[in-house]
Coordinates of C-alpha atoms and ligand atoms in Angstrom, one line a residue:
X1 CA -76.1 -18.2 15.2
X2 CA -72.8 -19.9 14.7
X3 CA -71.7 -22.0 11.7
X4 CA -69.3 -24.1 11.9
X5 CA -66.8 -25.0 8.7
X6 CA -67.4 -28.4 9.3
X7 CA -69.2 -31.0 11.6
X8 CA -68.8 -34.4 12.3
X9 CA -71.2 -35.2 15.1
X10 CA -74.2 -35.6 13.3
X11 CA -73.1 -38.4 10.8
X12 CA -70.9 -40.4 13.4
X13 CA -74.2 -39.9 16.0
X14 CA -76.0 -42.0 13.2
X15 CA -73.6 -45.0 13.9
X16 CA -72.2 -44.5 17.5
X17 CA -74.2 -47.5 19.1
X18 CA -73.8 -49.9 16.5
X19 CA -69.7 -49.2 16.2
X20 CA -69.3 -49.2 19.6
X21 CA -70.7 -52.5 20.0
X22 CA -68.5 -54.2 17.3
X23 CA -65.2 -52.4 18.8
X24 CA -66.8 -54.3 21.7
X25 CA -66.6 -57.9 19.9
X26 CA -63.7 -56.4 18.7
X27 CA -62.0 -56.6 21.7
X28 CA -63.3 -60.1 22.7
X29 CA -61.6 -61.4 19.6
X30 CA -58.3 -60.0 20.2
X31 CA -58.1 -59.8 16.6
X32 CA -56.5 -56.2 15.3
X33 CA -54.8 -56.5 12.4
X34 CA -55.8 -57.6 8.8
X35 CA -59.0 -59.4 10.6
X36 CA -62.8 -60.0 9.0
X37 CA -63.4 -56.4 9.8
X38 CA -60.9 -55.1 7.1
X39 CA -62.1 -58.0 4.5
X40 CA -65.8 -57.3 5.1
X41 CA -65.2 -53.7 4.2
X42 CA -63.0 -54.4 1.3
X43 CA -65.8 -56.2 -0.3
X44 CA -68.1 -53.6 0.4
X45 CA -66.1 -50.9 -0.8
X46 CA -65.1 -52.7 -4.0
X47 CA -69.1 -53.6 -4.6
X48 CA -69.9 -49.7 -4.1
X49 CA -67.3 -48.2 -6.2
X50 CA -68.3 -51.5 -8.8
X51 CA -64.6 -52.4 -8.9
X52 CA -63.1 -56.4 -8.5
X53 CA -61.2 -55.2 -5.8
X54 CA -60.9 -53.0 -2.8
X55 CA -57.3 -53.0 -0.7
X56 CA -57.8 -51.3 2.7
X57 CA -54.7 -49.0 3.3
X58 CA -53.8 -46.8 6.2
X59 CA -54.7 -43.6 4.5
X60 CA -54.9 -41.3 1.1
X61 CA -51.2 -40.8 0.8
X62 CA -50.2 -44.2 1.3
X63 CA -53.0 -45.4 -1.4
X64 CA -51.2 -43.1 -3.7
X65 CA -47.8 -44.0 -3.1
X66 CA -48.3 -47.5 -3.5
X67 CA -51.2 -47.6 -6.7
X68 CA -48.0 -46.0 -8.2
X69 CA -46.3 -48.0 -7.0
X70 CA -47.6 -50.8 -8.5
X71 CA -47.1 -49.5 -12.0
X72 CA -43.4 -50.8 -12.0
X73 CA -42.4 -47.5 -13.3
X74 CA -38.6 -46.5 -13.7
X75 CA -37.0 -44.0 -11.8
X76 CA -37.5 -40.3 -13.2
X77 CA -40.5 -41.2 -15.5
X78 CA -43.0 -38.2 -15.6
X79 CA -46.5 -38.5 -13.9
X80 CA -48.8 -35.3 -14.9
X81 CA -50.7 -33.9 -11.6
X82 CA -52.9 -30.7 -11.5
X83 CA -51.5 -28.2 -10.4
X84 CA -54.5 -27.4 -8.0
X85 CA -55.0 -30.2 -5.8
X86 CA -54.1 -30.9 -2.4
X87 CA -50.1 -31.2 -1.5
X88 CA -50.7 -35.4 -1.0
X89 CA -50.8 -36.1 -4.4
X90 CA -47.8 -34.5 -5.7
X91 CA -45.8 -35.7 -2.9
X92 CA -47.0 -39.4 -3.7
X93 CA -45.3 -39.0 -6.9
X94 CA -42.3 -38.2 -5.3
X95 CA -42.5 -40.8 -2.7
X96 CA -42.5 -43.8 -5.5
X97 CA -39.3 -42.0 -6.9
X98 CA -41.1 -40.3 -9.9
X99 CA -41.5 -36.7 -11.2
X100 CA -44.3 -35.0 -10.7
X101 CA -45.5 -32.4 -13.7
X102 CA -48.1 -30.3 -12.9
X103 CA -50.4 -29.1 -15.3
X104 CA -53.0 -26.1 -14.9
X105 CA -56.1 -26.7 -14.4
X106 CA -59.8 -25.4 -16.2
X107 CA -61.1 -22.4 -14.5
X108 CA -64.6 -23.5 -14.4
X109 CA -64.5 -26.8 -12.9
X110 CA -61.3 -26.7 -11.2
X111 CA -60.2 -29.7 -12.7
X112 CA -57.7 -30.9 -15.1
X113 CA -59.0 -31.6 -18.4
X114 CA -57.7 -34.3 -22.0
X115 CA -56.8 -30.7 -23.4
X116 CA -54.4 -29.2 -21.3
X117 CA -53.5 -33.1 -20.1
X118 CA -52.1 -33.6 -23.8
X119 CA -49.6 -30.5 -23.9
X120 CA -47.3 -32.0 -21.3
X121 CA -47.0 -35.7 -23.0
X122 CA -43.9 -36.4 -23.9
X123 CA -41.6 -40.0 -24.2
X124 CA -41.1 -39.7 -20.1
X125 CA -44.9 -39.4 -19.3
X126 CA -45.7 -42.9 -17.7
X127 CA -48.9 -41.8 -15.8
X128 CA -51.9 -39.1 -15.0
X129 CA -53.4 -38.5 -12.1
X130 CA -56.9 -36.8 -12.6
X131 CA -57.9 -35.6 -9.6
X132 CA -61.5 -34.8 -8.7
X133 CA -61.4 -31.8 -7.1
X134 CA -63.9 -30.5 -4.2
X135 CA -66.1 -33.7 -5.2
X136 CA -66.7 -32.7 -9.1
X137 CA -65.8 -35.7 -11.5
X138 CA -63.3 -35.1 -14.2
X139 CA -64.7 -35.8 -17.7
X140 CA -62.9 -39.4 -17.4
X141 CA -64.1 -40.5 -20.7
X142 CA -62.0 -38.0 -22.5
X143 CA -59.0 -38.1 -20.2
X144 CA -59.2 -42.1 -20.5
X145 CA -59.4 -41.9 -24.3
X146 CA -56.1 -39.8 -24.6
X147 CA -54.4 -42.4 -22.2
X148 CA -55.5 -44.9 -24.1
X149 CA -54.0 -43.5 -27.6
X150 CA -50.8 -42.7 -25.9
X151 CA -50.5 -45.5 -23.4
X152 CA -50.4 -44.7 -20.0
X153 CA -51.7 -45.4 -16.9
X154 CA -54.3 -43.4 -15.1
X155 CA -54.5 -43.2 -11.5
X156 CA -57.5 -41.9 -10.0
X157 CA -57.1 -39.4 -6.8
X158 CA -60.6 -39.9 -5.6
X159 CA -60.2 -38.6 -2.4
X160 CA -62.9 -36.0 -2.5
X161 CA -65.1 -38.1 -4.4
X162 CA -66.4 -41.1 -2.8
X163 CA -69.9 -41.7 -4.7
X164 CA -69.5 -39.2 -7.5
X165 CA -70.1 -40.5 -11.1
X166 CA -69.5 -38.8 -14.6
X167 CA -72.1 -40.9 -17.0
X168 CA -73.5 -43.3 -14.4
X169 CA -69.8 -44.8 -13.9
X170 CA -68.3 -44.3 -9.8
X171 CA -65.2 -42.3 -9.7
X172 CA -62.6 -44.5 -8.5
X173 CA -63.7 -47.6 -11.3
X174 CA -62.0 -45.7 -14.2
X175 CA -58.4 -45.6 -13.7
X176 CA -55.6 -48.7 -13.6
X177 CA -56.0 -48.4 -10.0
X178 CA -57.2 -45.8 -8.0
X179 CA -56.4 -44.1 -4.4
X180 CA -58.9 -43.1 -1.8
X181 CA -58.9 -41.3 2.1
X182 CA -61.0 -41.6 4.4
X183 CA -59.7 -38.7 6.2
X184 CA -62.6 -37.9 8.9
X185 CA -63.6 -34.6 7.2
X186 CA -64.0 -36.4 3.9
X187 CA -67.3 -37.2 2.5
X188 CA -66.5 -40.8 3.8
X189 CA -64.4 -40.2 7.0
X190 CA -62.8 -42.7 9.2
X191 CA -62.6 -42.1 12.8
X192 CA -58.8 -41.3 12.7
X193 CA -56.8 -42.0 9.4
X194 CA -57.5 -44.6 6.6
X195 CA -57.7 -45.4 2.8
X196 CA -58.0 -47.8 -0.3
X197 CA -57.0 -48.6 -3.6
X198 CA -59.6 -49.8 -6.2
X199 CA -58.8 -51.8 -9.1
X200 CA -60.1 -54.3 -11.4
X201 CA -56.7 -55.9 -12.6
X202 CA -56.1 -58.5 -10.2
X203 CA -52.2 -58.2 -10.6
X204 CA -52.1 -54.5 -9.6
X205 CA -54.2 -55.4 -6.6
X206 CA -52.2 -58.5 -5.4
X207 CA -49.2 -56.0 -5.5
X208 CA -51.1 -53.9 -3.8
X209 CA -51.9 -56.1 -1.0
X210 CA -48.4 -56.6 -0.7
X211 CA -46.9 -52.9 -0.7
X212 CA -49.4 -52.2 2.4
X213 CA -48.3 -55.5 4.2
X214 CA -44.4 -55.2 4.7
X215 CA -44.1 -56.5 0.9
X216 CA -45.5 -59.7 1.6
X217 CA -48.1 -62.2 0.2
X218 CA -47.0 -65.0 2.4
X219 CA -46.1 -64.4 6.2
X220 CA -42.2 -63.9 7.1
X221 CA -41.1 -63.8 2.9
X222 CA -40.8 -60.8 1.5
X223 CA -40.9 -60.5 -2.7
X224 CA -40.7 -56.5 -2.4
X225 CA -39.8 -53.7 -0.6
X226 CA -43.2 -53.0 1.1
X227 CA -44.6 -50.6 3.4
X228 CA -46.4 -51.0 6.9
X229 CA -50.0 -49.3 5.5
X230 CA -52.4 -51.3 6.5
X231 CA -56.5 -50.0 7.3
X232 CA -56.7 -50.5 10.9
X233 CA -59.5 -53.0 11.9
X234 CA -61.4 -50.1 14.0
X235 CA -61.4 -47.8 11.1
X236 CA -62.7 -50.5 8.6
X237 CA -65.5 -51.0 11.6
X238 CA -66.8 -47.6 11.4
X239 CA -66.1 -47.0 7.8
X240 CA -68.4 -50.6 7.5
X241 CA -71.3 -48.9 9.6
X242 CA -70.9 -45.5 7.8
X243 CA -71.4 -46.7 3.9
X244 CA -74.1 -47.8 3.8
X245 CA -75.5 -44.2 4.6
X246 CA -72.9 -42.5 2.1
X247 CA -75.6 -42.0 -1.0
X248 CA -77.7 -40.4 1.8
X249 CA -75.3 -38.4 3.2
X250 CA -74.1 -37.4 -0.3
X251 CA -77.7 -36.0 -1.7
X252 CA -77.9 -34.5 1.7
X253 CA -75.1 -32.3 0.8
X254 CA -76.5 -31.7 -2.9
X255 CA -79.3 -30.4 -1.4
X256 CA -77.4 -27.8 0.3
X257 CA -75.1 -26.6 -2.6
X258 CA -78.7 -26.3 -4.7
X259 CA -79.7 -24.2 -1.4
X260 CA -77.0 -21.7 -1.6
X261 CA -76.9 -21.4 -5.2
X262 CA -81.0 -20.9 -5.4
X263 CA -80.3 -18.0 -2.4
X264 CA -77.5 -16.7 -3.8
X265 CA -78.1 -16.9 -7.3
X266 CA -78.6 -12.7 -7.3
X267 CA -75.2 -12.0 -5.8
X268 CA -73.6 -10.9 -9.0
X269 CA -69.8 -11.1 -7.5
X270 CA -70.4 -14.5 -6.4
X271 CA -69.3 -17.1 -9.0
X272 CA -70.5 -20.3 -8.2
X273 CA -68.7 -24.0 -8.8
X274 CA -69.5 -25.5 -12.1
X275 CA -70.6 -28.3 -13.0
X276 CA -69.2 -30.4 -15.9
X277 CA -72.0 -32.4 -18.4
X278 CA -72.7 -35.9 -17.5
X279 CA -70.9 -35.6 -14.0
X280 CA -72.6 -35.6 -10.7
X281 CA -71.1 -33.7 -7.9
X282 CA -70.9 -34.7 -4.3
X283 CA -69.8 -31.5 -3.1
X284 CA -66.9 -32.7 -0.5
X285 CA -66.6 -28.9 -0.7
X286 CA -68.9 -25.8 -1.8
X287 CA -66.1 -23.3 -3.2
X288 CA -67.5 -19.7 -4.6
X289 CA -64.9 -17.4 -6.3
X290 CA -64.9 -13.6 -5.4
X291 CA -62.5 -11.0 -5.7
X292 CA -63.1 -9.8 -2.2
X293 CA -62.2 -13.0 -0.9
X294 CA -60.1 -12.2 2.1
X295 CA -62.6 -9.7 3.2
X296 CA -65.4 -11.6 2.8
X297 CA -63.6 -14.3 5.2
X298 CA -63.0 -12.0 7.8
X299 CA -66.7 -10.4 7.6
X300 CA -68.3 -14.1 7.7
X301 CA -65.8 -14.8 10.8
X302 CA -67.1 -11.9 12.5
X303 CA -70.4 -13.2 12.2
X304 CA -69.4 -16.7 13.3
X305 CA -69.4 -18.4 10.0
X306 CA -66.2 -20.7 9.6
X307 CA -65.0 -20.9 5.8
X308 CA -61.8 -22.3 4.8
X309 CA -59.2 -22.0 1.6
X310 CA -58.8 -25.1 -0.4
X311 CA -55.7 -24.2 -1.0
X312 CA -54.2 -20.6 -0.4
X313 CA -50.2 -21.8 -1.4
X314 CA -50.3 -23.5 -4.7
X315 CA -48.2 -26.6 -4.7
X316 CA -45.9 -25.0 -7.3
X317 CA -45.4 -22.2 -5.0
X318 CA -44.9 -24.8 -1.9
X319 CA -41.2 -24.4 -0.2
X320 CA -41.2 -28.1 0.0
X321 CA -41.6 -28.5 -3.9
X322 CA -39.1 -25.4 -4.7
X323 CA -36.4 -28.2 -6.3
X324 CA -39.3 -29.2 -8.9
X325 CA -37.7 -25.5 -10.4
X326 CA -41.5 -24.5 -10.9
X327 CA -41.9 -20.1 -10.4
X328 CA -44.3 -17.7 -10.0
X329 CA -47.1 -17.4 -13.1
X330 CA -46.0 -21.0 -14.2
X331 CA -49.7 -21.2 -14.0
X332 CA -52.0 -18.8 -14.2
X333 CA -55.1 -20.2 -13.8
X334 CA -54.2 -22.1 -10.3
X335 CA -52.5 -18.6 -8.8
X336 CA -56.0 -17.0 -9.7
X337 CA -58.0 -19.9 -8.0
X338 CA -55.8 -19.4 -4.9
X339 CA -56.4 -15.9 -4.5
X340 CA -60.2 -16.1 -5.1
X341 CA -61.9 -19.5 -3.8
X342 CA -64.0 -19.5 -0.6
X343 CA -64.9 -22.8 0.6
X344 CA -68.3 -22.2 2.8
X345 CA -69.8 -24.6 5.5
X346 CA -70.9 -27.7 3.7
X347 CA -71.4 -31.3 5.7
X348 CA -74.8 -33.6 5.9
X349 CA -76.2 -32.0 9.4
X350 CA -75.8 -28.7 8.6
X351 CA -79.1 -26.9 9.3
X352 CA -81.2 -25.0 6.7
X353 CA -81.4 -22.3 9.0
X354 CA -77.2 -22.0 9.0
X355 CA -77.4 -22.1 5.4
X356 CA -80.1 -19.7 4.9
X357 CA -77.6 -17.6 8.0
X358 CA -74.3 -17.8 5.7
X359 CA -76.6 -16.8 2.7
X360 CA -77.9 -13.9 4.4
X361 CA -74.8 -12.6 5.5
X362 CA -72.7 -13.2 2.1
X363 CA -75.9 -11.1 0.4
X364 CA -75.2 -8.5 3.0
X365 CA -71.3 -8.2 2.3
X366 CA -71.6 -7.7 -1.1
X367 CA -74.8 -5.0 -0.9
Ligands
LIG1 C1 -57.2 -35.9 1.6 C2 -56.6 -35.9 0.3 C3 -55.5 -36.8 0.0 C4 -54.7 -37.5 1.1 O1 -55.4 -38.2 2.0 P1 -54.8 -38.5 3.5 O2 -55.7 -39.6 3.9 O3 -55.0 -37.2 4.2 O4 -53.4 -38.9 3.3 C5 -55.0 -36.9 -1.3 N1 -55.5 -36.2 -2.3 C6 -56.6 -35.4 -2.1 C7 -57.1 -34.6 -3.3 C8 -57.1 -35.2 -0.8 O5 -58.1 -34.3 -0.6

């Protein structure tokens, strides 16, 4: 048996006809750029995530950059990131000409949390960016209360989150505005690149619509200096077909991390991803922590089972981020995460026989 990290045939299979055909009217129509396509899915997007509005962008980076954007922050002011979280939202602090300050994360749920957020306030911090990690909410209700008292923004990185909520609320609704990708291999993938921002100020979100379009709200004058980031009409399309089978897709892959945690619940070196109270998980990835990481990777290759690292070089490690003046054991807690998650096979169309396989063969490492 082989088990692959990831697989994208199975969801896209469930759409293939029906996309196809409307790249087909597509075509007829001629038109590719900020057309119906790209409006229909912006409502449908905002209606999902229960925001006012939904601004299709051309991926997760570029959602970032601009929501900050948007903030009308000065040059220099601080903007508190975890420090475990993928590269793109550290450099989108440093793309809108801010400073990114990373703060360590909770061991547990691998997320930031009010606590540890509150250490690193000071008169520069403008802006948080909670990021849910892996598909786990934050708890945003504590996080938004310390915002709140100290007035800043919060941006939510819901990137890996599409669907989750912490107390019946959709990630994505509880920031200022809020950035999304619909990288393929996220939970909702495009067919290529794409993203959105999700707001319900309707200032942030006409300033939005006019970063992503050259800076302009009218055609030919430009108020701002914009960016070209517009969602592509195919990629709103598809994304169109595939949401309405996201909440499927997404209890689909609940059922799976209850599956390895019921099979593997007597693997005592095995630490399993926690979840936080009140937060429901979409599991954009199934992470385990073990101290034989790197050989357990290497025994699961050799019996064709894919797994991945999410991430092995923390950001504050990163050559590209070496002028932030960050050093080794800065944070503890993110170097230990590095250097013992295991992200195994997780995707809706993974079988219960592959899952029962990786199981099997994680028990038989470890006995
Ligand atoms: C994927 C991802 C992004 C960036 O999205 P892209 O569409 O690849 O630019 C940002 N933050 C997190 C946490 C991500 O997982």
């Amino acid at each position: 048996m082989t088990v692959p990290f990831v697989s994208l045939v199975e969801t896209n299979n469930e759409i293939k006809m029906r996309f196809l055909d409307s790249v087909s009217q597509l075509l007829d129509s001629g038109s590719f750029v900020l057309g119906d396509g790209v409006k229909q899915f912006e409502r449908e997007f905002a209606h999902y995530v229960e925001t006012r509005h939904c601004i299709g962008v051309s991926n997760g980076l570029d959602a970032l950059t601009i929501s900050l954007r948007c903030l009308n922050l000065k040059e220099g002011d601080e903007v508190l990131v975890p420090a475990h979280t993928y590269i793109a939202t550290v450099l989108a602090v440093i793309y809108a000409g801010l400073k990114p300050v990373l703060v360590d994360v909770d061991e547990a749920s691998f997320n930031l949390t009010a606590a540890a957020i509150e250490k690193h306030i000071n008169s520069k911090t403008k802006a948080i960016i909670p990021v849910h990690l892996y598909g786990q909410p934050c708890d945003m209700e504590s996080i938004c209360a310390l915002a709140d008292e100290k007035k800043l923004f919060v941006v939510e990185d819901n990137a890996q989150a599409q669907g989750a909520t912490f107390k019946g609320k959709r990630t994505g609704s509880f920031g200022h505005i809020n950035a999304t990708s619909f990288y393929p291999a996220k939970n909702l993938g495009a067919a290529g690149d794409a993203g959105a921002i999700t707001t319900n100020d309707s200032a942030l979100a006409e300033r939005a619509m006019q970063f992503r379009n050259v800076g302009s709200a009218k055609k030919y004058v430009h108020d701002i200096i914009g960016y070209n980031a517009r969602l592509d009409e195919i990629q709103a399309l598809f994304l169109h077909h595939k949401l309405p089978l996201l909440d499927k897709w997404n209890t689909e892959r609940r059922r799976i991390a209850a599956r390895y945690v019921k099979n593997l619940g007597g693997v005592e070196q095995v630490i399993f991803p926690a979840v936080i109270k009140d937060a429901e998980s979409v599991y954009h990835l199934f992470v385990i922590r073990t101290n034989k990481r790197d050989e357990l990777q290497q025994f699961l290759f050799a019996k064709n089972i894919q797994t991945l690292i999410h991430y092995p070089v923390p950001n504050h490690l990163q050559k590209s981020l070496v002028h932030l003046g960050y050093k080794p054991n800065d944070f503890p807690v993110t170097e230990k995460l590095c250097s013992t998650i295991l992200s195994l096979p997780m995707y809706a169309g993974i079988t219960d026989e592959q899952v029962d396989y990786v199981c099997e063969m994680v028990t038989e490492f470890f006995s």
